[in-house]
Coordinates of C-alpha atoms and ligand atoms in Angstrom, one line a residue:
X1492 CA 0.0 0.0 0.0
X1493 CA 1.6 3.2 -1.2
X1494 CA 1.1 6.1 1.8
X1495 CA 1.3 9.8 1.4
X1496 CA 2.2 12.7 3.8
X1497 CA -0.9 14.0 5.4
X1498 CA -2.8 10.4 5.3
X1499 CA -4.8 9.7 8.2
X1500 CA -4.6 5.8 9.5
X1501 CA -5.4 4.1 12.2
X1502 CA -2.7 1.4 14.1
X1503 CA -1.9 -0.5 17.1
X1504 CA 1.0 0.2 18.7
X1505 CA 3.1 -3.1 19.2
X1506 CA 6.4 -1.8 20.6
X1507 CA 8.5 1.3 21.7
X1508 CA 11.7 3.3 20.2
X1509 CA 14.4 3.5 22.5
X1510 CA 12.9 7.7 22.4
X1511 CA 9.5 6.6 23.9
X1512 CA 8.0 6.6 20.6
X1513 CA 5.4 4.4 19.7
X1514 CA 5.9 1.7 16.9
X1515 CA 3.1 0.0 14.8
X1516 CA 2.6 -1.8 11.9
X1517 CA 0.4 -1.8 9.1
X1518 CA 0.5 -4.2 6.6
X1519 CA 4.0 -4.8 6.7
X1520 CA 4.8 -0.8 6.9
X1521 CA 6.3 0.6 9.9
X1522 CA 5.2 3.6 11.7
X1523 CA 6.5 6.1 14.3
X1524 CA 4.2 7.4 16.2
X1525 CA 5.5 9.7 18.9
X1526 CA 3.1 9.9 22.5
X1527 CA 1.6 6.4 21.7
X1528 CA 2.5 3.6 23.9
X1529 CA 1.9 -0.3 23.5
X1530 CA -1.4 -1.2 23.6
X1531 CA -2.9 1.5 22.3
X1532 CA -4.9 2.0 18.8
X1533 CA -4.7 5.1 17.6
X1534 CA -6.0 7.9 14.7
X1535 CA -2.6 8.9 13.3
X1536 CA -1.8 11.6 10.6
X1537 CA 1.3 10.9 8.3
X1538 CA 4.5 13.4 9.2
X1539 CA 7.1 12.0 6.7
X1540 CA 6.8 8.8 4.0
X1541 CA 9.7 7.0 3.1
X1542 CA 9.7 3.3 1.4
X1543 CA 9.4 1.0 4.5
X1544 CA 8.6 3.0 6.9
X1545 CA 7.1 6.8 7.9
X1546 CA 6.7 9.2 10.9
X1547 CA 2.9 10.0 12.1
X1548 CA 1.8 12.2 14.8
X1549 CA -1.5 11.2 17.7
X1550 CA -4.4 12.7 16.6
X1551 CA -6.7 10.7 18.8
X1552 CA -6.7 7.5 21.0
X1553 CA -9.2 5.3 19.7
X1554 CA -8.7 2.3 22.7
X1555 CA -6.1 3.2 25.2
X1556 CA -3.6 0.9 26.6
X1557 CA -3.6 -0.5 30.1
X1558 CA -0.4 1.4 30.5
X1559 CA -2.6 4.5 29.6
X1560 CA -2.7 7.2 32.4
X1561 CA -4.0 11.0 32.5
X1562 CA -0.7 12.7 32.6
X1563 CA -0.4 15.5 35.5
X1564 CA 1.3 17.8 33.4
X1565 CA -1.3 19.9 31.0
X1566 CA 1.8 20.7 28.5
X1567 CA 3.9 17.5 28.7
X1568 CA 3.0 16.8 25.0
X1569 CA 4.5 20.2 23.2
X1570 CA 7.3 20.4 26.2
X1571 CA 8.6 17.1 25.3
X1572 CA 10.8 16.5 28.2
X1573 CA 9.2 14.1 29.2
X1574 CA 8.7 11.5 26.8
X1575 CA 6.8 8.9 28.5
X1576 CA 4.2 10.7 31.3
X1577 CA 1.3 9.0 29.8
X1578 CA 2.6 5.6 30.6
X1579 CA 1.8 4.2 34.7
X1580 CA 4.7 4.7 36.6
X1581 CA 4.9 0.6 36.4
X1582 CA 5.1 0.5 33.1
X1583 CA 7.8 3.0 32.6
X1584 CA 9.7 0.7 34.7
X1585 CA 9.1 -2.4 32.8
X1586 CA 10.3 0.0 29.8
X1587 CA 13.3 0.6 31.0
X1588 CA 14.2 -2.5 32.7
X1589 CA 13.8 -4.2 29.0
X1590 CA 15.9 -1.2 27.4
X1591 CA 18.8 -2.1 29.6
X1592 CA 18.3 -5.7 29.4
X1593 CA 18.4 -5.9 25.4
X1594 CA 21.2 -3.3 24.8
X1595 CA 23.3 -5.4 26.8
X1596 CA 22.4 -8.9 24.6
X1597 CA 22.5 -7.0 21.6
X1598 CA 25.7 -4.6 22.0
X1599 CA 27.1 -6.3 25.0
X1600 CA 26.9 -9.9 23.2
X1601 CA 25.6 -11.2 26.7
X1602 CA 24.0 -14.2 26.4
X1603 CA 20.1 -13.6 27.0
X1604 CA 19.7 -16.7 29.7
X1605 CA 22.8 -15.5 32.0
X1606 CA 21.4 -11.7 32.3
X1607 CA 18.2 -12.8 33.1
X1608 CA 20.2 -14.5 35.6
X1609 CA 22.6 -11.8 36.8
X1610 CA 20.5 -8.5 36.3
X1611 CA 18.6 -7.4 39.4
X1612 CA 15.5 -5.5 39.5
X1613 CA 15.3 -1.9 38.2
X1614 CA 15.6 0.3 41.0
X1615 CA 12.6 2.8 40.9
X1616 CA 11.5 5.2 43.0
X1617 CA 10.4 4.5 46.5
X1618 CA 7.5 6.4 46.3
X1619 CA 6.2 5.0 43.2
X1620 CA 5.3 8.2 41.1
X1621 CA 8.1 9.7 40.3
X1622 CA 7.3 13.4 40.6
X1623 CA 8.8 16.5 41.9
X1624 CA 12.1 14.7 42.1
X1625 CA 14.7 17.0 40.4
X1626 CA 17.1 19.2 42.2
X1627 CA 17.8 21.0 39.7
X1628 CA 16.0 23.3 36.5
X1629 CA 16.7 25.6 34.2
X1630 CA 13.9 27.9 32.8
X1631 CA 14.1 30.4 30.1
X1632 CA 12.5 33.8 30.3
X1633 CA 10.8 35.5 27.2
X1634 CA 7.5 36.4 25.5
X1635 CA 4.5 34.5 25.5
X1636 CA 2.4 35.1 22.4
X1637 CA 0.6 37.8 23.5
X1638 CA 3.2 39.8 24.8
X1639 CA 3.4 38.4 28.5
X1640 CA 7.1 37.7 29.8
X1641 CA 6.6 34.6 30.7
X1642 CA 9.1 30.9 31.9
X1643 CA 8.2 27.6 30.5
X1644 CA 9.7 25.5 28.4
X1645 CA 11.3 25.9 24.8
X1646 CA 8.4 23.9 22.5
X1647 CA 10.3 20.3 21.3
X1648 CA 13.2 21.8 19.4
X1649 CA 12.3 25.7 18.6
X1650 CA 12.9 28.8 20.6
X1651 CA 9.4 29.6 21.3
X1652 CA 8.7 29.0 25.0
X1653 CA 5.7 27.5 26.3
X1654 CA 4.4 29.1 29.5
X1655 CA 4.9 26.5 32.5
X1656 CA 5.5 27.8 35.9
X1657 CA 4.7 24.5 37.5
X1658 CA 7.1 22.1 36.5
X1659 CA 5.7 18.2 37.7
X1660 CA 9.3 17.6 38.1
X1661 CA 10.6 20.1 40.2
X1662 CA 10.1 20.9 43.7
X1663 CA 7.0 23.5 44.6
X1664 CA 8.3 26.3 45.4
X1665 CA 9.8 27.1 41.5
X1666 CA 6.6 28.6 40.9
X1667 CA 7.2 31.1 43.2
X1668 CA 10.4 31.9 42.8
X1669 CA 9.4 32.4 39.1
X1670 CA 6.9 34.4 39.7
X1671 CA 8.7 37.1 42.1
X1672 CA 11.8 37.2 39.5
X1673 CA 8.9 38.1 36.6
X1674 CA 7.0 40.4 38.9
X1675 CA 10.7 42.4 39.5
X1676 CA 10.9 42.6 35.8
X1677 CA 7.6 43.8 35.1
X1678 CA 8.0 46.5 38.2
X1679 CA 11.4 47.8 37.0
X1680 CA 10.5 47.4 33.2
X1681 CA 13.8 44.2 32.4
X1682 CA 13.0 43.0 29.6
X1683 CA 13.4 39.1 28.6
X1684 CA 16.3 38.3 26.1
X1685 CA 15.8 38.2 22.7
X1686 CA 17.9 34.8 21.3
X1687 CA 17.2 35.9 17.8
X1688 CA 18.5 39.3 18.1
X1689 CA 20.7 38.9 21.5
X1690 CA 18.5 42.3 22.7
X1691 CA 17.2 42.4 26.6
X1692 CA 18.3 41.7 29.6
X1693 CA 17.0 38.0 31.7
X1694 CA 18.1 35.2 30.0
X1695 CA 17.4 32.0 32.0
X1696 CA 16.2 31.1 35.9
X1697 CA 18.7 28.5 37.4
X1698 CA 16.9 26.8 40.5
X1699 CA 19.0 24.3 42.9
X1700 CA 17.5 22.5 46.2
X1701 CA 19.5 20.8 48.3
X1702 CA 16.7 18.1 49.5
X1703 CA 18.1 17.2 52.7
X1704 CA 19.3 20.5 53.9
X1705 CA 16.0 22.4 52.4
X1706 CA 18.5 24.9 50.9
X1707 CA 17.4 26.7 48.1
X1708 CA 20.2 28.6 45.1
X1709 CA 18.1 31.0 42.7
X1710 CA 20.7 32.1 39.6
X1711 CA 18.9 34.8 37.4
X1712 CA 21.5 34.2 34.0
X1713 CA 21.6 37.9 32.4
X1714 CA 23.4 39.5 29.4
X1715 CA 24.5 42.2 31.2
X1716 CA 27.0 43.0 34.0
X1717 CA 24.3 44.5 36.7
X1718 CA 20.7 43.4 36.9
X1719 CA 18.5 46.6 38.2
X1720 CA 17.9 46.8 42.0
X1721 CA 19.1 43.6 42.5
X1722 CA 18.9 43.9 46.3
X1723 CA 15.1 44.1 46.0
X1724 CA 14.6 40.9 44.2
X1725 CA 16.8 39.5 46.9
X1726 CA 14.5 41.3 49.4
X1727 CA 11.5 39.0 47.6
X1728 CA 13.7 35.7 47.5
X1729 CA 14.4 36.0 50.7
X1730 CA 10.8 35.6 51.9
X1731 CA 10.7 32.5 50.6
X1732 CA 11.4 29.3 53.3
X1733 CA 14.9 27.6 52.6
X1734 CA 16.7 30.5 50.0
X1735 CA 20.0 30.3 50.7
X1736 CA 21.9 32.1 48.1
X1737 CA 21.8 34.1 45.0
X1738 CA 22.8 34.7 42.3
X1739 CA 23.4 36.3 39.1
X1740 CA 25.6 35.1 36.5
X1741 CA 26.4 36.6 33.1
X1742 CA 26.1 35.6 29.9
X1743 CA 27.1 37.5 27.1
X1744 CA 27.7 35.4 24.3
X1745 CA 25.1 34.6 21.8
X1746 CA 24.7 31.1 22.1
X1747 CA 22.7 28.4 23.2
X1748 CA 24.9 27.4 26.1
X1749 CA 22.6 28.6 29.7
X1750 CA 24.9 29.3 32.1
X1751 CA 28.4 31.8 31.7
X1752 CA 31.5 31.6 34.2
X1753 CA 30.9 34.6 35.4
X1754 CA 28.8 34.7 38.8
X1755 CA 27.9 37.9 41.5
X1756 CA 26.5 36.5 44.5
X1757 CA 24.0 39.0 45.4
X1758 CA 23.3 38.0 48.9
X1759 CA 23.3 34.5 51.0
X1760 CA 26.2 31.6 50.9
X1761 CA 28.4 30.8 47.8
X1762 CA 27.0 27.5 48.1
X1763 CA 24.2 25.1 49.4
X1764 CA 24.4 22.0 51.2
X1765 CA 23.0 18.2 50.5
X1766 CA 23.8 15.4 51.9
X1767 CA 24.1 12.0 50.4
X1768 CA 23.0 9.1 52.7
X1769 CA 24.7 5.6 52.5
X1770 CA 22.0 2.9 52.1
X1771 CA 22.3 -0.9 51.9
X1772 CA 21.1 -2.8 48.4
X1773 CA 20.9 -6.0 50.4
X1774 CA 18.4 -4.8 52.6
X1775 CA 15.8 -2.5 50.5
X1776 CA 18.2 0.5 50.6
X1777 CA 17.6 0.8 54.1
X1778 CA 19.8 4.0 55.6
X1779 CA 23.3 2.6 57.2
X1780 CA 24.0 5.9 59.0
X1781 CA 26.9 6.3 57.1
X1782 CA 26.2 10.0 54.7
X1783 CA 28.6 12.3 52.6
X1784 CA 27.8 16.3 52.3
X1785 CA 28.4 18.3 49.5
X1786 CA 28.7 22.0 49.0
X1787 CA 27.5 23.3 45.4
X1788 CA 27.9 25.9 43.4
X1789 CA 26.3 27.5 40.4
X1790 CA 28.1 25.4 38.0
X1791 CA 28.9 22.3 39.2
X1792 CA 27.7 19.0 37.9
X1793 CA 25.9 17.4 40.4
X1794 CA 22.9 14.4 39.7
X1795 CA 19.9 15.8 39.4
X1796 CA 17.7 13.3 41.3
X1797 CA 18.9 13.0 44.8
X1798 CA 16.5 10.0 46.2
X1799 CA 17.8 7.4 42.9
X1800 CA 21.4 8.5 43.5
X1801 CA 21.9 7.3 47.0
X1802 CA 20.6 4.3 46.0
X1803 CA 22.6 4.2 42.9
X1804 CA 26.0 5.2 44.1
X1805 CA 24.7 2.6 47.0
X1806 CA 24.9 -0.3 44.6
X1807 CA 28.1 1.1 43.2
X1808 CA 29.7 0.5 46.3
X1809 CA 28.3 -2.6 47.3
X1810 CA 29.5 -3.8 44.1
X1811 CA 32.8 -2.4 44.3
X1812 CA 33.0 -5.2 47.6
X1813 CA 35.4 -2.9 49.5
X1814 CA 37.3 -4.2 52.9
X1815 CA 39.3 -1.1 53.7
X1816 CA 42.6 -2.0 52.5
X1817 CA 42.0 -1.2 48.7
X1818 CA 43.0 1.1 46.3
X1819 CA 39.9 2.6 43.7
X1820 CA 40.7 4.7 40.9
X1821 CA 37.0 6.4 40.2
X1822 CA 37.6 8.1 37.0
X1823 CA 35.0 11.0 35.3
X1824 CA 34.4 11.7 39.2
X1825 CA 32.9 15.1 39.0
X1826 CA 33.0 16.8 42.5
X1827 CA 33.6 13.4 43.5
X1828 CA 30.5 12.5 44.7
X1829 CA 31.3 8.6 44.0
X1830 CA 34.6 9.4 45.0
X1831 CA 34.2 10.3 48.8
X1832 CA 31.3 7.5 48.9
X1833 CA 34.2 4.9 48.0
X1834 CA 36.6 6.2 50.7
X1835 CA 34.1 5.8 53.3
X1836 CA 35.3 2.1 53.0
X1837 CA 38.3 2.2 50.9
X1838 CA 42.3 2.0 52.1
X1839 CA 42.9 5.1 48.9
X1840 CA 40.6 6.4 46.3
X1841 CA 41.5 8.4 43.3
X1842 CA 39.5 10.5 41.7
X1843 CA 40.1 11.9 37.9
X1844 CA 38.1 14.2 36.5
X1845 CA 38.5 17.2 33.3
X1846 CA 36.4 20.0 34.9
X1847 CA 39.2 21.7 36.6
X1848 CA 36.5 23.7 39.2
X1849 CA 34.9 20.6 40.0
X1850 CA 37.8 18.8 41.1
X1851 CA 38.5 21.8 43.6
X1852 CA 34.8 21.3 44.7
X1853 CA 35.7 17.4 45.2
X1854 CA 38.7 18.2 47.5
X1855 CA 36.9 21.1 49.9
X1856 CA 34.4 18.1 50.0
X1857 CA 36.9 15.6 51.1
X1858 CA 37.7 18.3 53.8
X1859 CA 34.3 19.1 54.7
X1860 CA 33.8 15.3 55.7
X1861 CA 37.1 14.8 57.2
X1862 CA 38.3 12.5 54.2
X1863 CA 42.0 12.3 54.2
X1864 CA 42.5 9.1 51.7
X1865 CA 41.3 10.5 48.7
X1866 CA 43.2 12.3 46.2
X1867 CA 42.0 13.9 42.7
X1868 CA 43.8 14.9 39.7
X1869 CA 42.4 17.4 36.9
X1870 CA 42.8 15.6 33.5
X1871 CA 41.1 13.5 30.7
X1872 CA 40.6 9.7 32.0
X1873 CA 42.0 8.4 29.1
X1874 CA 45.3 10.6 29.6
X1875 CA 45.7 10.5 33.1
X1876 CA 45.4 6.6 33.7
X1877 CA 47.8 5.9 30.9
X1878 CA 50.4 8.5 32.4
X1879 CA 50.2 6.6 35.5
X1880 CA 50.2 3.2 34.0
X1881 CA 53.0 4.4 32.2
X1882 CA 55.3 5.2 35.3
X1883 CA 54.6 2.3 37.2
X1884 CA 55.0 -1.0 34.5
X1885 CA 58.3 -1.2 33.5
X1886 CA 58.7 -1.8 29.5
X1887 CA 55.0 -1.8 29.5
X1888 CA 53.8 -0.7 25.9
X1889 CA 51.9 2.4 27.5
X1890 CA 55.2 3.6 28.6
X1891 CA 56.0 7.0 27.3
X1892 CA 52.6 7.9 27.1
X1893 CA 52.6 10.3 29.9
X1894 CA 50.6 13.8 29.1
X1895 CA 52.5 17.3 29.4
X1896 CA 51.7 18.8 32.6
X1897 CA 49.9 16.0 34.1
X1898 CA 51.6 15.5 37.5
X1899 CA 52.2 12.0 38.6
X1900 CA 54.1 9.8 41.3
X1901 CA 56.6 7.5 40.1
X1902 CA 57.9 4.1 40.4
X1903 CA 57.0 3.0 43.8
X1904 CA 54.5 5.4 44.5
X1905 CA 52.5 4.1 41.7
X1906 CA 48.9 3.2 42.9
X1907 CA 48.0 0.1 41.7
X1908 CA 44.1 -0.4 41.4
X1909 CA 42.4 -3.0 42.8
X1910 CA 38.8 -1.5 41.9
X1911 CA 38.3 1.3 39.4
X1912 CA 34.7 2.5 39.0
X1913 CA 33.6 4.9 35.9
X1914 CA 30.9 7.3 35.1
X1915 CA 31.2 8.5 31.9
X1916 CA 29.1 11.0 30.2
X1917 CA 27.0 9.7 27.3
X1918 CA 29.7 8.6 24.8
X1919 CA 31.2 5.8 27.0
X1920 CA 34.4 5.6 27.6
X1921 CA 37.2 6.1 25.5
X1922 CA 39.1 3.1 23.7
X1923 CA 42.6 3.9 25.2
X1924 CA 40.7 4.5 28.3
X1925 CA 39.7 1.0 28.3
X1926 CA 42.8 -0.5 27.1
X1927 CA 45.0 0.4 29.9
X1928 CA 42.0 0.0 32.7
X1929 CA 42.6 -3.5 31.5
X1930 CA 46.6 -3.3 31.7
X1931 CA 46.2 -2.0 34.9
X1932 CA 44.2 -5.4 35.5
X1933 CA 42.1 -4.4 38.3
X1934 CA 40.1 -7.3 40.1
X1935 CA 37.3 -5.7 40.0
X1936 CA 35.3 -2.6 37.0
X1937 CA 32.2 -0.9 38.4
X1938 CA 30.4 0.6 35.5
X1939 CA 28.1 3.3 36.5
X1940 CA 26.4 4.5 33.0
X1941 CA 23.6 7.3 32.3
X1942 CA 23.2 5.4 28.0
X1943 CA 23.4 1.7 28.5
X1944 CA 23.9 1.5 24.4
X1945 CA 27.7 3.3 24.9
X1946 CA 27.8 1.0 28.3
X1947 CA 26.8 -2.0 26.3
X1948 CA 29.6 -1.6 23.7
X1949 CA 32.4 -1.2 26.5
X1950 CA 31.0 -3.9 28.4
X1951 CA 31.8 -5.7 25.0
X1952 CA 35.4 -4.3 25.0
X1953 CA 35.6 -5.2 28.7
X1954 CA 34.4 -9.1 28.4
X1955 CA 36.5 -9.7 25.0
X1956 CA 39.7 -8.5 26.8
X1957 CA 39.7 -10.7 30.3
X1958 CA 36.3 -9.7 31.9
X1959 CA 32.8 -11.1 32.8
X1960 CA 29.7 -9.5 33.4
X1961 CA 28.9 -10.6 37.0
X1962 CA 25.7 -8.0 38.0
X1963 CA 23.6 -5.7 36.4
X1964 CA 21.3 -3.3 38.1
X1965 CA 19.0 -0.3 35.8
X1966 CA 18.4 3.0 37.9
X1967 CA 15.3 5.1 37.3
X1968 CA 17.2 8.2 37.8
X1969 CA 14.7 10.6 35.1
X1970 CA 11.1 9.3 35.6
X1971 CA 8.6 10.3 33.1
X1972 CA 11.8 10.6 30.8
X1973 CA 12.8 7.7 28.2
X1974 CA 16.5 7.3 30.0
X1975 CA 17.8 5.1 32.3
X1976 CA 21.4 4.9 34.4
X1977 CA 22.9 1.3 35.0
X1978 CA 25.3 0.2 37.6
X1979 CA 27.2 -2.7 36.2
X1980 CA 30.1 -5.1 37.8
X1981 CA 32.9 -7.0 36.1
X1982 CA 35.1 -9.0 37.4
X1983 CA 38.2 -10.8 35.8
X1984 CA 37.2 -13.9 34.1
X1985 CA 38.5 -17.2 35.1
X1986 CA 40.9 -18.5 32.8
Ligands
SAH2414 N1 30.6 10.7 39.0 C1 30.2 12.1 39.0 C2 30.1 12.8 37.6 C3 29.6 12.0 36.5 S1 29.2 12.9 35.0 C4 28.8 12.2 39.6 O1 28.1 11.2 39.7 O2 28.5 13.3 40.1 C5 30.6 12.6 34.0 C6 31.8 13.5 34.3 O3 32.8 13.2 33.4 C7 31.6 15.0 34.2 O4 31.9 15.6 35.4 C8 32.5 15.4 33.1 O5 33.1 16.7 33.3 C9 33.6 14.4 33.2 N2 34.3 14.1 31.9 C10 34.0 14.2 30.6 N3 34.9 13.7 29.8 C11 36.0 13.3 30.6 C12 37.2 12.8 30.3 N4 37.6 12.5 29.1 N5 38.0 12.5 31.4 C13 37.6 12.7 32.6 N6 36.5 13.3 33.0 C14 35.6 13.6 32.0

């Protein structure tokens, strides 16, 4: 049957994209149809033909699927972040679970019948709905279409922003932070910025809660040195339970990127507090008494969903089996959040990480908890760990590869690893990164991944080259949201 853009059919959904989107078949041609999920039958209208397969957008659901829920957001269908809010928090998890599961078979070669052996549970959240869980959001600031200056959400992948004060992902009092930082403009006439023609002044909102402390950052990113009578919006802010510090922070440059590296703290602390509580797998994640605190500034990395990532870096170190006396390399550490977890039990952790600000976060952290065996190093993993695999191995091939600047002990002082955890960003690890973890022949790899398809292809490298897959464990860090971390161990194979 020959289709045509603009068509209107009608299809059952029989499976879903690794984006959420809904995949159906008709007579032997594929469709995409983005918001449907499987189960449903739906009225779709044709986006894009090609020979086997086309794109179609929900007009209408003609029988729902069991999976079918009203979504709480209003706008979650032209926002787009988040991908899957019409599906039961249940069946999100059964998603994601199976998206782990066959990346790993498929791009991992791991035999089907041993995961299903190995892979625990997904790891969802305690509460079982999966709202209001992010620390963390970023809202631009511009027109609405009739002239309002508005914060929302830019509309799928345009500039025009869709009024949303009321994220179902973030915490409740963003609304009224919003709202006093629009009602300041409005009062003292600041305009919204203009990304077309880089005119006006407020940019972007940055929000940060620290959920355990109840602290509260507010960042208003402008395009200009001074934001007018500053102090009175901090007057406003200040009202508000838990607001901490604030800031603003410029941002000159036309570009897409939020966030300058230029900040003014207007009033409060440079940075707020959370704390990260140790929790045992084995036992539900029940608390162990054990906890970490971090101090964060405007521009740090730091995980977004503070309830999944105790648990998470949890399982990381339950897997990493530490007794006290071991060395842990924990490379892409960040402001070594994994880090200072590991040296809770560890004999030495090192921590590598390329953001040089963030690595001077992760050592005031280590002081702030008392840590003294953990050390950091600013540098790219897969030029720092060769350096040092370099100095120690005698004749070893890597020898000579050591970076320019890159300072590292030699001979005796090298630290050999017994455990090195990663946690890459999206692209995975790099290859030489993985060759010399393996030179370095550590008993055991912790693999802590937010895209289990680049995870899945070094867990390849990893079990071609001396490893097995031993555990597997999917995190739903980003409910309502199509991704997914993972937590996998490896450990050497027998020979
Ligand atoms: N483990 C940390 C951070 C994980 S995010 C946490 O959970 O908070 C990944 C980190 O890798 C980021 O901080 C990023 O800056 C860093 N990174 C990216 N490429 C890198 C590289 N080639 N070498 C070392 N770190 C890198």
């Amino acid at each position: 049957m020959n289709y045509r853009k603009n068509d209107i059919v009608e299809v059952t959904i029989e499976d879903l994209g690794t984006n959420g989107e809904g995949i159906g078949r008709i007579d032997g041609y594929t469709l995409f149809v983005k918001d449907a999920l499987i189960g449903d039958t739906v009225e779709a209208g044709l986006t894009k033909v090609k020979k086997n397969y086309g794109y179609a957008r929900l007009i209408r659901v003609i029988r729902p699927s069991e999976d079918r829920i009203t979504p709480p957001c209003p706008v979650h269908r032209q926002c787009g972040g988040c991908q899957i809010q019409a599906m039961s928090y249940e069946a999100q998890l059964r998603f994601k679970q199976n998206k782990v599961f066959h990346n790993l078979v498929r791009l991992g070669s791991v035999d089907a019948d041993y995961l299903s052996q190995i892979m625990e549970p997904i790891a969802g959240m305690p509460d079982g709905i999966g709202l209001h869980y992010r620390n963390k959001a970023q809202f631009p600031i511009g027109y609405d279409r009739d002239g309002h200056i508005v914060a929302g959400f830019y509309a799928g992948r345009t500039h025009s922003i869709i009024p949303c004060e009321d994220c179902a992902l973030g915490p409740v009092e963003y609304k009224q932070i919003l709202e006093i930082v629009i009602d300041h403009m409005k009062e003292h006439g600041i305009t919204p910025y203009d990304e077309e023609t880089g005119k006006g002044v407020v940019r972007h909102v940055m929000i940060r809660k620290g959920f355990t402390s109840g602290q509260i950052m507010v960042c208003v990113v402008i395009s200009e040195d001074r934001l007018v009578q500053a102090d009175l919006l901090a007057n406003r802010l200040f009202t508000i339970p838990g607001m901490t510090s604030f800031y603003l922070n410029i941002q000159k440059e036309q570009t897409n990127v939020i966030m300058g590296n230029h900040n003014i703290l207007v009033r409060g602390s440079e940075t707020i507090e959370d704390t990260i509580h140790l929790r045992d797998p084995e036992n539900d994640f029940a608390l162990t008494g054990q906890e970490v605190s971090f101090g964060i500034s405007p521009l740090s990395f730091y995980q977004v969903n503070p309830v999944q990532t105790e648990q998470m870096y949890s399982q990381a170190l339950h897997y990493a089996a530490l007794t006290g006396s071991e060395t842990v390399w924990d490379l892409y550490c960040g402001i070594g959040t994994i880090s200072l977890f590991l040296a809770l039990r560890a004999g030495r952790v090192c921590g590598v990480e390329i953001v040089e600000p963030a690595i001077q976060n992760a050592r005031e952290n280590a002081v702030r908890n008392g840590i003294e065996n953990a050390t950091f190093f600013v540098g790219a993993a897969e030029e720092i760990l060769p350096a040092y695999a370099g100095a120690s191995t005698h004749g070893s091939k890597l020898e000579g590869r050591k970076s320019e600047g890159v300072d590292f002990p030699q001979g005796d002082d090298f630290l050999h690893p017994d455990v090195i955890v990663v946690d890459p960003p999206r692209k995975g690890c790099d290859e030489q990164c993985l060759e010399t973890m393996v030179s370095m022949a550590p008993e055991r790899i912790v693999y802590v991944s937010c895209d289990s398809a680049t995870l899945s292809r070094d867990v390849k490298y990893l079990r071609e080259n001396g490893y097995e897959l031993r555990k597997a464990r999917a995190f739903d860090n980003f409910p309502q949201t199509v991704h997914v971390e993972s937590v996998c161990l490896l450990s050497k194979a027998q020979k």
